[in-house]
Coordinates of C-alpha atoms in Angstrom, one line a residue:
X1 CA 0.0 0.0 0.0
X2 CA 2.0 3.3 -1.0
X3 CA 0.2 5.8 1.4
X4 CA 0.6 9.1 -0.7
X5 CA -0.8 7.3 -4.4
X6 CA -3.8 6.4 -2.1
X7 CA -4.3 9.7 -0.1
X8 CA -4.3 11.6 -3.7
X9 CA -6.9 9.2 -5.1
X10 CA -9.0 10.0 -2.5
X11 CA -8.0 14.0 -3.3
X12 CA -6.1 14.2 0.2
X13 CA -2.9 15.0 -1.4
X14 CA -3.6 19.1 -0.3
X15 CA -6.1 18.2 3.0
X16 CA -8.3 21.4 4.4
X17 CA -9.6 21.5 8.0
X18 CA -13.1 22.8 6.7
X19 CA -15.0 21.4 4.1
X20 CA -18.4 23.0 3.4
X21 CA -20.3 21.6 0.7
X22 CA -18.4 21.4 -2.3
X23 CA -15.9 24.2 -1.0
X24 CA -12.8 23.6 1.0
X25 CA -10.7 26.1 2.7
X26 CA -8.0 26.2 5.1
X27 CA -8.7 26.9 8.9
X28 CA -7.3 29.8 11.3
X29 CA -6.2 27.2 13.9
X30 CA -3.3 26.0 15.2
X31 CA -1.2 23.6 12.7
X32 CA -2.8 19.7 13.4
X33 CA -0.1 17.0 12.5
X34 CA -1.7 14.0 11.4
X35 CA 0.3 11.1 12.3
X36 CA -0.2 7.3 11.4
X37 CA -0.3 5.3 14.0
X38 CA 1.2 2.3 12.1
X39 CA 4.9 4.1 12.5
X40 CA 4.6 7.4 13.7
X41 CA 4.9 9.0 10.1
X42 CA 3.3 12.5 9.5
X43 CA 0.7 11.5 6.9
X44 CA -0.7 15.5 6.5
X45 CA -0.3 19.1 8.4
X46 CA -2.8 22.0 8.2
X47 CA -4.6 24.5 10.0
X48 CA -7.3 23.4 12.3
X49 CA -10.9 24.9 12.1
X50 CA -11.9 27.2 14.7
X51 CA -15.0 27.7 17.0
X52 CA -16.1 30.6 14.5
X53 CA -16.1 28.1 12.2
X54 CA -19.5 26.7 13.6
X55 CA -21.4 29.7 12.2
X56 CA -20.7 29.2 8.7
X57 CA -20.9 25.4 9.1
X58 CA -24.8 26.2 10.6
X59 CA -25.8 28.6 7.7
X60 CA -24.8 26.3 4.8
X61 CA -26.6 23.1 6.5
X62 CA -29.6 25.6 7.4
X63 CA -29.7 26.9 4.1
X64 CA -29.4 23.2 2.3
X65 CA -32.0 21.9 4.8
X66 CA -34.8 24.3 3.9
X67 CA -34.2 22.1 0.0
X68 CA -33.8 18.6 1.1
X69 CA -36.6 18.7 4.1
X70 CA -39.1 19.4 0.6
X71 CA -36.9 16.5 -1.5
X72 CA -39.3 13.4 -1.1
X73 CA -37.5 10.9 1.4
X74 CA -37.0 8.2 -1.8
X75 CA -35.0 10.8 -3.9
X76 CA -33.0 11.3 -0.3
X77 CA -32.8 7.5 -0.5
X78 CA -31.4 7.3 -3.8
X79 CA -28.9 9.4 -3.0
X80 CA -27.9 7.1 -0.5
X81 CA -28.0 4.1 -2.8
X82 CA -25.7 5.8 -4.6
X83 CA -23.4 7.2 -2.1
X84 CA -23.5 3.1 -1.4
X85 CA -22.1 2.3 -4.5
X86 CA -19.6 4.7 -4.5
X87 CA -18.2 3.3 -0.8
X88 CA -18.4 -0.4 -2.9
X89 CA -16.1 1.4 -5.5
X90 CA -13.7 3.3 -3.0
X91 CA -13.4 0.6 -0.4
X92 CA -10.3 -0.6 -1.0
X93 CA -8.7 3.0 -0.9
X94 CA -11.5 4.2 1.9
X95 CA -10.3 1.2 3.9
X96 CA -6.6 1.7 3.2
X97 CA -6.9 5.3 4.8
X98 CA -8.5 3.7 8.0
X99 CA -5.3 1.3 8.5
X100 CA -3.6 4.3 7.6
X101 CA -5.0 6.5 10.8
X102 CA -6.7 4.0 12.6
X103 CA -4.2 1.1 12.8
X104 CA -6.9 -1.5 11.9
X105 CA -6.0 -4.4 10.0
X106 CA -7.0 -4.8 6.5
X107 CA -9.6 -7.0 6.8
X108 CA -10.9 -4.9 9.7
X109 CA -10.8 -1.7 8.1
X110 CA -12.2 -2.8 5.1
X111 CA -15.3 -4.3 7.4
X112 CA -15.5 -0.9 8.4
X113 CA -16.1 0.5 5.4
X114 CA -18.6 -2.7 4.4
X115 CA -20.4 -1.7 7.2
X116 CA -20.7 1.7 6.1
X117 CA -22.3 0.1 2.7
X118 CA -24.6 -2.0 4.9
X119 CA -26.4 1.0 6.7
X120 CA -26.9 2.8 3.2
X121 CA -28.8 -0.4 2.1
X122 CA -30.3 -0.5 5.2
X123 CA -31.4 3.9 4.9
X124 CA -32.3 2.8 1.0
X125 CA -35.3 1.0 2.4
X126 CA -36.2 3.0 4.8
X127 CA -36.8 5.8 3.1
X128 CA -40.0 4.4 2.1
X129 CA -41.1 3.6 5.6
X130 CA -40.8 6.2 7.7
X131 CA -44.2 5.5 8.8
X132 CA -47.0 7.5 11.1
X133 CA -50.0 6.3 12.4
X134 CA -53.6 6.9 12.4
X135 CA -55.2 6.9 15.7
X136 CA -58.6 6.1 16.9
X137 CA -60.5 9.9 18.0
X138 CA -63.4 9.7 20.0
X139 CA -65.0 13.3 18.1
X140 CA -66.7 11.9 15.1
X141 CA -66.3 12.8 12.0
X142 CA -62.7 13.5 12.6
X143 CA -59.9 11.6 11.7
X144 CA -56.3 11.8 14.4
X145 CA -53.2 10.5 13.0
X146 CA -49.1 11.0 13.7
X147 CA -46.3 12.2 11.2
X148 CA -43.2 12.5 11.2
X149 CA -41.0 15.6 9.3
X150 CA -37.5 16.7 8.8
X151 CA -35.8 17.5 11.9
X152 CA -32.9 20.1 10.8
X153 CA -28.7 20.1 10.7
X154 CA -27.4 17.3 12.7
X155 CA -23.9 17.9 14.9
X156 CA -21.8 14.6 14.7
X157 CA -19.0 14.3 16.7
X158 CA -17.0 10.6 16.5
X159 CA -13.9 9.4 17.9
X160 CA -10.9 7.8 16.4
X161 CA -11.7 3.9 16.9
X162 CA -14.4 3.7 14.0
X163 CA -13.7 6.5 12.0
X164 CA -16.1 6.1 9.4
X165 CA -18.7 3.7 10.2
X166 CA -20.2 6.0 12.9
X167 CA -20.4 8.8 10.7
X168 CA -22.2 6.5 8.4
X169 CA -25.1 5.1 11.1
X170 CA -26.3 8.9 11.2
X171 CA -25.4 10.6 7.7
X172 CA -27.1 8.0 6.1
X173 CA -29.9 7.7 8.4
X174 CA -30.1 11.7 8.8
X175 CA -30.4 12.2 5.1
X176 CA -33.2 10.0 4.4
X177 CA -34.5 11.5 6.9
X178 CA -34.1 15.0 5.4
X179 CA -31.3 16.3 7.8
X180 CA -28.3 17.7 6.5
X181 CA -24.9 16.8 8.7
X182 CA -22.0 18.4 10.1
X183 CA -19.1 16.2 11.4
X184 CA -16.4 16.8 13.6
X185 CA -14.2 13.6 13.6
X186 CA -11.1 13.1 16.1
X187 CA -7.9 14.9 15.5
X188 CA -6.3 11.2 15.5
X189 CA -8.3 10.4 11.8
X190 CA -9.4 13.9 10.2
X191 CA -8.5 12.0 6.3
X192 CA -11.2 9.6 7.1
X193 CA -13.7 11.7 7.4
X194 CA -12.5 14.4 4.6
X195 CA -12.7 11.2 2.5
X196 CA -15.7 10.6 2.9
X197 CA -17.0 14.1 2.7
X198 CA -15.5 14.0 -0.8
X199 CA -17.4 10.9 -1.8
X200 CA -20.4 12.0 -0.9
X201 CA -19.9 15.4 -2.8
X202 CA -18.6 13.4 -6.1
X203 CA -22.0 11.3 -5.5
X204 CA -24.2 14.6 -5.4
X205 CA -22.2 16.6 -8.0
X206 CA -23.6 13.2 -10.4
X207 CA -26.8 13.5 -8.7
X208 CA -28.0 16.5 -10.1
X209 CA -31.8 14.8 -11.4
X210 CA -32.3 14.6 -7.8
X211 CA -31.8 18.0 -6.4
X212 CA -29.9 17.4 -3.0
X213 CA -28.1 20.4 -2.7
X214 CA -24.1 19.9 -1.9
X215 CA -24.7 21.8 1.9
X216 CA -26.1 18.5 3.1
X217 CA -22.6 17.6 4.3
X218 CA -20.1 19.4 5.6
X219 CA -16.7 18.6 8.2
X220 CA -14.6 20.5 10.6
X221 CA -11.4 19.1 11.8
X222 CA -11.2 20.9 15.0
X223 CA -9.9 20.6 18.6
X224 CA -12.5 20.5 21.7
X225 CA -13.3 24.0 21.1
X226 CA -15.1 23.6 18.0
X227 CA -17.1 20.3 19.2
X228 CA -18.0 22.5 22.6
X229 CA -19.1 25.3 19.9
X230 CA -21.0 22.7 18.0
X231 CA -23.3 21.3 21.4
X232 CA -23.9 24.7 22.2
X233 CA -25.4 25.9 18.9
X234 CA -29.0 26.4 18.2
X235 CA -28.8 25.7 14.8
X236 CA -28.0 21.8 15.8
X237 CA -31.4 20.5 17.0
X238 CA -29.6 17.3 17.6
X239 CA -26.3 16.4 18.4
X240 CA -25.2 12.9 18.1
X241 CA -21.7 12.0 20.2
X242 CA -19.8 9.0 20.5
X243 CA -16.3 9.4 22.8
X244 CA -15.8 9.3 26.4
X245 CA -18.1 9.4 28.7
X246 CA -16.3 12.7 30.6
X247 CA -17.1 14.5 26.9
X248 CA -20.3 12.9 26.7
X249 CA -21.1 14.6 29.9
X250 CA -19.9 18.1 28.6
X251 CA -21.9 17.2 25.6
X252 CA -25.4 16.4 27.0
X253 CA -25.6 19.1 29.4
X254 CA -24.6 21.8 27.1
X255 CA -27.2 20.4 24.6
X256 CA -29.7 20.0 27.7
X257 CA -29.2 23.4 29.0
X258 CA -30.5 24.6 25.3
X259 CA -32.8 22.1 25.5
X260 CA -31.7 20.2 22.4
X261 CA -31.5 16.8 21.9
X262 CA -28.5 14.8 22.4
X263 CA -27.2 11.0 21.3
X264 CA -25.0 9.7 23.0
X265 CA -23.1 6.3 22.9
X266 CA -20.0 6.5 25.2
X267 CA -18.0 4.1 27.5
X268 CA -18.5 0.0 27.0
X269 CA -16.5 -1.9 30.0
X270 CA -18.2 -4.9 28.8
X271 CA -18.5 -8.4 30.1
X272 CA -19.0 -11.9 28.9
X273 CA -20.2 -14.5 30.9
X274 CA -19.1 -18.3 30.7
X275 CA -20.6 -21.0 32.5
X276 CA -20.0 -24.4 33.2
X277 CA -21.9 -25.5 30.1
X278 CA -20.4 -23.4 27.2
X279 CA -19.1 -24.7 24.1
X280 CA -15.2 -24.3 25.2
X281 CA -14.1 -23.9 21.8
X282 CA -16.7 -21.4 20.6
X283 CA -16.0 -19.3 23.7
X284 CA -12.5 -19.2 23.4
X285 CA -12.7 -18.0 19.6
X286 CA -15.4 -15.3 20.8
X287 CA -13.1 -14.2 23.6
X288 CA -10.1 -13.4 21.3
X289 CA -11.9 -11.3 19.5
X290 CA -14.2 -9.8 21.6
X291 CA -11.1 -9.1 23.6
X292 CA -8.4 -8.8 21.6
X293 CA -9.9 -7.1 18.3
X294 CA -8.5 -3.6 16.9
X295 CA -6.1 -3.8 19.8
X296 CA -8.9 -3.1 22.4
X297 CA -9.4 0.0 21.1
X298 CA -13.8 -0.9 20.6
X299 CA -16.6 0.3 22.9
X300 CA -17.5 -3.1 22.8
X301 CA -14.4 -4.8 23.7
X302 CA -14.7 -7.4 25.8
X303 CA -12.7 -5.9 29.5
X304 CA -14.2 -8.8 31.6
X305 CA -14.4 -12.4 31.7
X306 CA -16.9 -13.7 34.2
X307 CA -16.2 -17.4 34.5
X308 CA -17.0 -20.2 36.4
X309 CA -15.0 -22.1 38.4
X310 CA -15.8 -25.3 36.6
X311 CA -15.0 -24.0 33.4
X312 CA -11.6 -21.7 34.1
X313 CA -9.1 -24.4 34.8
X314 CA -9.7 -25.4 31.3
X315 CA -10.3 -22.4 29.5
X316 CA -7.9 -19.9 31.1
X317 CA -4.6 -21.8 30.1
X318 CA -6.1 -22.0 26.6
X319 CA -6.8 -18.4 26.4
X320 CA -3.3 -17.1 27.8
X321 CA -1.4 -19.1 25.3
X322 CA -3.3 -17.6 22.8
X323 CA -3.0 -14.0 24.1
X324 CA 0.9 -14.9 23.7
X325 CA 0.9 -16.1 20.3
X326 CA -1.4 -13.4 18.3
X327 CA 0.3 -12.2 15.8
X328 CA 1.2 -8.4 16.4
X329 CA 3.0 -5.9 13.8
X330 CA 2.1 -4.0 11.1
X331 CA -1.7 -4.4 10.1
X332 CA -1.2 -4.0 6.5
X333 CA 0.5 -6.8 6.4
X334 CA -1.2 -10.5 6.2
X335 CA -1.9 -12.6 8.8
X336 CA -1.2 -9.8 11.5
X337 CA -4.6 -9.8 14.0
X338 CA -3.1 -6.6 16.2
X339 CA -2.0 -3.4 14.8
X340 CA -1.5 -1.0 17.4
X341 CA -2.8 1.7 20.1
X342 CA -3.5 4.8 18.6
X343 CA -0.8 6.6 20.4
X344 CA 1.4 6.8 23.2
X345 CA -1.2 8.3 25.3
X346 CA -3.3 5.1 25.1
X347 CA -0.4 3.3 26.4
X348 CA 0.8 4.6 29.2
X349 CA -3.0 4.7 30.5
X350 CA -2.6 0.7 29.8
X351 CA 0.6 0.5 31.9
X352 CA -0.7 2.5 34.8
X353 CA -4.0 0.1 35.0
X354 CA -1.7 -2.9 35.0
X355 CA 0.4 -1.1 38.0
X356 CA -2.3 -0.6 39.6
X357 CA -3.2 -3.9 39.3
X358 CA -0.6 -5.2 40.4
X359 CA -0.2 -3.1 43.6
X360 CA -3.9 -4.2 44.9
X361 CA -2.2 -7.7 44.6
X362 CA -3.6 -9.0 41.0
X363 CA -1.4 -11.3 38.6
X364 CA -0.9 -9.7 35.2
X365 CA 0.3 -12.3 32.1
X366 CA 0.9 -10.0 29.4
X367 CA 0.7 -6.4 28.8
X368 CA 4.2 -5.6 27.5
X369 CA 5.2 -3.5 25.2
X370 CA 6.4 -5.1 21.4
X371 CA 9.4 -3.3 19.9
X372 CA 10.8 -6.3 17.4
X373 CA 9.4 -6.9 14.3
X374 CA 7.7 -3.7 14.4
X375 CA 7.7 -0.7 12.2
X376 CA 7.2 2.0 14.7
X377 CA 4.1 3.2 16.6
X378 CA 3.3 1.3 19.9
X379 CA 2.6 -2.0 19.7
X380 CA 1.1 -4.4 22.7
X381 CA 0.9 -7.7 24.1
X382 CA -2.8 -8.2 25.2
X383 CA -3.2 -8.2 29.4
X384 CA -5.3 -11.3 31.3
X385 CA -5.2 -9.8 34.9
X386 CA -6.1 -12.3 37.8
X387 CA -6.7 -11.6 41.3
X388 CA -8.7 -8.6 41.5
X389 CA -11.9 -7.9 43.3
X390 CA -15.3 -8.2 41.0
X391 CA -15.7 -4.4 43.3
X392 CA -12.4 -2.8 42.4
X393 CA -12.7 0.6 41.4
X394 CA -9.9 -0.4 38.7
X395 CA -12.4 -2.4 36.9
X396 CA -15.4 0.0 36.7
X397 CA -13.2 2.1 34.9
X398 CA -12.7 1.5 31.1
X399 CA -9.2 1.5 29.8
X400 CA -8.7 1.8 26.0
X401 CA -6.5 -0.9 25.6
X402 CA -6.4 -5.1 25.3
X403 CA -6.4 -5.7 29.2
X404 CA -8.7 -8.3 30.3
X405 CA -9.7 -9.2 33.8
X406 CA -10.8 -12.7 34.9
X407 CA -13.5 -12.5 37.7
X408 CA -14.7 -16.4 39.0
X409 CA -18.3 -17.0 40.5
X410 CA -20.1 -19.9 41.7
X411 CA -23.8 -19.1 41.0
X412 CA -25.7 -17.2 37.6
X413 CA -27.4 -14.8 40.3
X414 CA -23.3 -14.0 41.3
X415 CA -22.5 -13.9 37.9
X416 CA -25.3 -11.1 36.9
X417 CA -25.1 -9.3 40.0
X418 CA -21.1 -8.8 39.1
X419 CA -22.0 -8.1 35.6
X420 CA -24.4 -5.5 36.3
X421 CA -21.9 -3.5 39.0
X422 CA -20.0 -1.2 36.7
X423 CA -21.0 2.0 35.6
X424 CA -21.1 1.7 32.1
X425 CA -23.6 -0.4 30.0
X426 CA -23.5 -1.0 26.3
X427 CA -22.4 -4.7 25.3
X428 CA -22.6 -8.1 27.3
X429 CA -22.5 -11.6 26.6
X430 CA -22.9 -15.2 28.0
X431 CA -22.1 -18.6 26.8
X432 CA -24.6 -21.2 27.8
X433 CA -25.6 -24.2 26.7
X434 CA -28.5 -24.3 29.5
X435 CA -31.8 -22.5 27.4
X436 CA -32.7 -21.1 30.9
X437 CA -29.8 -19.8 32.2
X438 CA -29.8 -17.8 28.4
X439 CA -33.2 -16.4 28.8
X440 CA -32.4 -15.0 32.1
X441 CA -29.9 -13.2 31.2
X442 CA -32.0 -11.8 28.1
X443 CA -34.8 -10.9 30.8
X444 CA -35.4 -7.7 32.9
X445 CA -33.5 -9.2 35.4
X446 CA -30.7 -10.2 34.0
X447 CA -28.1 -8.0 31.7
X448 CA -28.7 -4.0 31.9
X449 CA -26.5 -3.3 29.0
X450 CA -27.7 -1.9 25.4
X451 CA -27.0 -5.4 23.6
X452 CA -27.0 -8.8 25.0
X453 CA -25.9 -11.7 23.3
X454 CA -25.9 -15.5 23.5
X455 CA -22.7 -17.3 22.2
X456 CA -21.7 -14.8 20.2
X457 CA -18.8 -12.1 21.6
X458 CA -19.6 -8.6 23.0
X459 CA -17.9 -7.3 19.3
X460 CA -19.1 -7.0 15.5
X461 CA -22.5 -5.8 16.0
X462 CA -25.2 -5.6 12.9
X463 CA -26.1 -2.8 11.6
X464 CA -29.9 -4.0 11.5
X465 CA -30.1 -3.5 15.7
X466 CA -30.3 -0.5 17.5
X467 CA -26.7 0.2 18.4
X468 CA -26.2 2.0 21.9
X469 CA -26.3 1.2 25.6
X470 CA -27.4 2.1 28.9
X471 CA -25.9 3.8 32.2
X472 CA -23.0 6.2 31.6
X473 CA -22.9 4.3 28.1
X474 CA -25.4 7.3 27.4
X475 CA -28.7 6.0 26.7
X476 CA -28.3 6.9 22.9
X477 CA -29.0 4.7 19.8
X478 CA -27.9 4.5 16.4
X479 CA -27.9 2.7 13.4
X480 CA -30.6 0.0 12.6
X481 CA -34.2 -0.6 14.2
X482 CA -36.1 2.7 14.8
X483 CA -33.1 4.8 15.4
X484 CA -34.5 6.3 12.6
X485 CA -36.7 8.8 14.7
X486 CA -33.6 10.7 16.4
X487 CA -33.2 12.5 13.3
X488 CA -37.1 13.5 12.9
X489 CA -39.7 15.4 14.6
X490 CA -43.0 14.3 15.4
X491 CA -46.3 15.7 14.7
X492 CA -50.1 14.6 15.6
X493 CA -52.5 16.3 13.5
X494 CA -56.4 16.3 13.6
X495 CA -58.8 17.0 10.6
X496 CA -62.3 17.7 11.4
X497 CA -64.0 17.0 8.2
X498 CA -67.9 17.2 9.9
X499 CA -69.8 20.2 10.2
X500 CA -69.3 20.6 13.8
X501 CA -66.8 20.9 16.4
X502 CA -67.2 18.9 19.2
X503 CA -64.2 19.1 22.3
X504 CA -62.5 16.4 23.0
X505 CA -63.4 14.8 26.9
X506 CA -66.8 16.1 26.5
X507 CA -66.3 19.6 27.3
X508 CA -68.8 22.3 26.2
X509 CA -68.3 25.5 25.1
X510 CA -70.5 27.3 23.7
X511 CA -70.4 31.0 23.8
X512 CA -72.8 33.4 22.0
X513 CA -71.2 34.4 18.6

């Protein structure tokens, strides 16, 4: 993969920080260096966008809004379809610029960008069922029923880990939808996103029969300041967020306090459990990848292994030898399953977890750092951590890295109840061959999180669910199911087509006209 030929394809040789419909301009911020993660290489430099930025951003999407809200929702589906095909011509080159920023593998990156294909087919459809409803009235001769319009510009703000596909769960959704969308990606991937802001322009500057105006998208490769600008901002009647859950906090309540709406989908810390009856083999391949996938750089990796005692003597030996044999390096290359952290940042808070683990008296096998063999950038042994308390603070917390903690129980009530005692709440798992022990923990009183599976890992969700989770996960839900209705506003209209006007619960007023 020769980085520059593919950055040019893409028209990334000359990157700007904002790109406003088919325009492009240089910021007034400080210089951001866009590194690689693979090795540390300086892939592009330019000014950042600004905070003042957000005003212009607002007007365009405004402006292109008051068009595309009047654009029936199948033409805004078409365009989709289209902007599908495109992603099916450019995912190869899309993909190679996520390995590029992202450190994913190839296979991995290119799912990413597959999945970004799968929510357009998914929008495609539903562009011809955003359905209301018609509801029973008690006045006669009327007739109540429930709509559902164009909301306005959406903010999206996305972090480095999938730095495509979540852009994709709401511009795809949010344009069928009639919305327009302006997206702040992490500093760590800004060529991602300008990627795919210029794919989706090429799509609309051939889309002309449909008339979608180009201000439907637009990006700003900013710091904090401009994503703080962004949740603040009136013109954003939403605000969809995905990051930590300290900035999903910032987020919500300065959206809140404007009483906007926000979505949110923050930490993971997610669990699988295994109990005596699992499948060993199944479980093992689930936990690798749950676990070990992208580095541990997903909100749904796997951070805890509840197992029972029955079934650890067997499976933990399995898993550590495992652990020590993935192959690590360079992600382009084949047969390489970990690429590495994004930066050093991510792994020195990945050192000071396992110090900390080891000073409350836990056995760490694992964790080191990989320096041979290597082209660069920080590569890492993945971390099974033994010993620790299901209650230690240590493991409420998420770390963005491959650690994995081993927690024993006896009983499914223990299991749950450990489970259940973190803060966070997005992805869970258990592997059962026992039908009841499966159906409670699908029930109300058994996982809390956002998604809950039966053998099958915490990782590589569909894009057909609803993707989001509870707790300080956020609440928030995108992608598949009826995420659809973030991104609208809802109306319930009566028509009175009788001669009189009767008022609903029998109230009578009648006053001498």
């Amino acid at each position: 993969m020769d980085a520059d030929t593919t950055l040019r394809r893409l028209g990334l040789a000359d990157p700007h920080a904002v790109a406003l419909a088919a325009d492009r301009r240089s910021g007034s911020g400080q210089t951001l260096a866009v590194r690689g993660c693979i090795d540390g290489a300086t892939l592009a430099a330019f000014p950042q966008a600004v905070a003042a930025d957000v005003d212009e951003a607002v007007r365009v999407a405004q402006e292109a809004f008051e068009t595309l809200r009047c654009v029936p929702a199948p033409r805004r589906g078409e365009l989709v379809r289209r902007l599908g095909n495109k992603l099916r011509e450019r995912k190869s080159d899309l993909g190679a610029v996520v390995t590029l920023e992202a450190g994913k593998s190839v296979q991995e990156a290119e799912g990413e960008v597959q999945e970004m294909i799968d929510v357009c087919d998914f929008a495609v459809g539903l562009s011809r069922q955003l359905y209301g409803l018609t509801i029973a009235t008690e006045r006669p001769h009327h007739r109540m029923m429930e709509q559902w319009h164009p909301l306005g510009p959406v903010a999206v703000i996305t972090a480095f880990n999938f730095p495509v596909a979540v852009w994709a769960w709401n511009a795809a959704l949010a344009l069928v939808c009639g919305d327009p969308v302006v997206w702040k990606p992490s500093e760590k991937t800004p060529l991602t996103a300008l990627a795919c802001h210029g794919i989706l322009q090429e799509v609309i500057g051939e889309s002309g029969d449909l008339g979608v105006p180009a201000g439907v998208s637009g990006v700003l490769v900013g710091g904090r300041e401009v994503g703080e600008a962004m949740a603040d901002h009136h013109g954003f009647p939403l605000v969809s967020a995905t990051g930590s859950v300290r900035m999903g906090r910032a987020v919500g309540a300065a959206v809140g306090a404007r009483l906007g709406r926000s979505l949110l989908e923050l930490g993971g810390n997610n669990a699988m459990i295994v109990a005596p009856s699992a499948d060993p083999d199944l479980a093992l391949r689930a936990i690798t990848f749950s676990a070990f996938g992208t580095a541990g750089q997903r909100c749904t990796t796997m951070r805890r292994l509840i197992v029972h005692e029955e079934a650890a003597d067997g499976l933990l030996p399995r898993l550590k030898k495992v652990a020590s044999t993935l192959q690590i390096g360079d992600p382009r290359d084949a047969g390489v399953l970990l690429g590495p952290l994004i930066d050093e940042a991510a792994h020195q808070a990945m050192q000071r977890a396992l110090e900390c683990a080891r000073d409350a008296g836990a056995t760490v096998t694992g964790g080191e750092r990989v320096t041979e063999g290597v082209p660069g950038g920080v590569y890492v042994r993945p971390a099974i951590v033994e010993g620790l308390e299901a209650g230690s603070p240590l493991i409420a917390e998420e770390t963005f890295a491959p650690i994995l903690y081993v927690l024993p129980y006896r009983e499914l009530d223990e299991a749950i109840r450990i489970h259940n005692d973190v803060p966070q709440g997005l992805a869970s798992a258990i592997f059962t061959a026992d039908v009841r022990e499966a159906e409670r923990f699908l029930s109300a009183s058994g996982s809390d999180c956002g998604i809950a599976n039966v053998n099958i890992g915490t990782s590589g969700a569909e894009i057909g669910g609803a993707f989001g989770g509870e707790k300080d996960t956020g609440g928030g839900r995108e992608s598949g199911s009826d995420a659809w209705k973030n991104y609208m506003r809802r109306a319930t209209n009566t028509i009175n087509f009788g001669h009189d006007l009767p008022l609903a619960q029998g109230v009578n007023f009648e006053a001498a006209l």
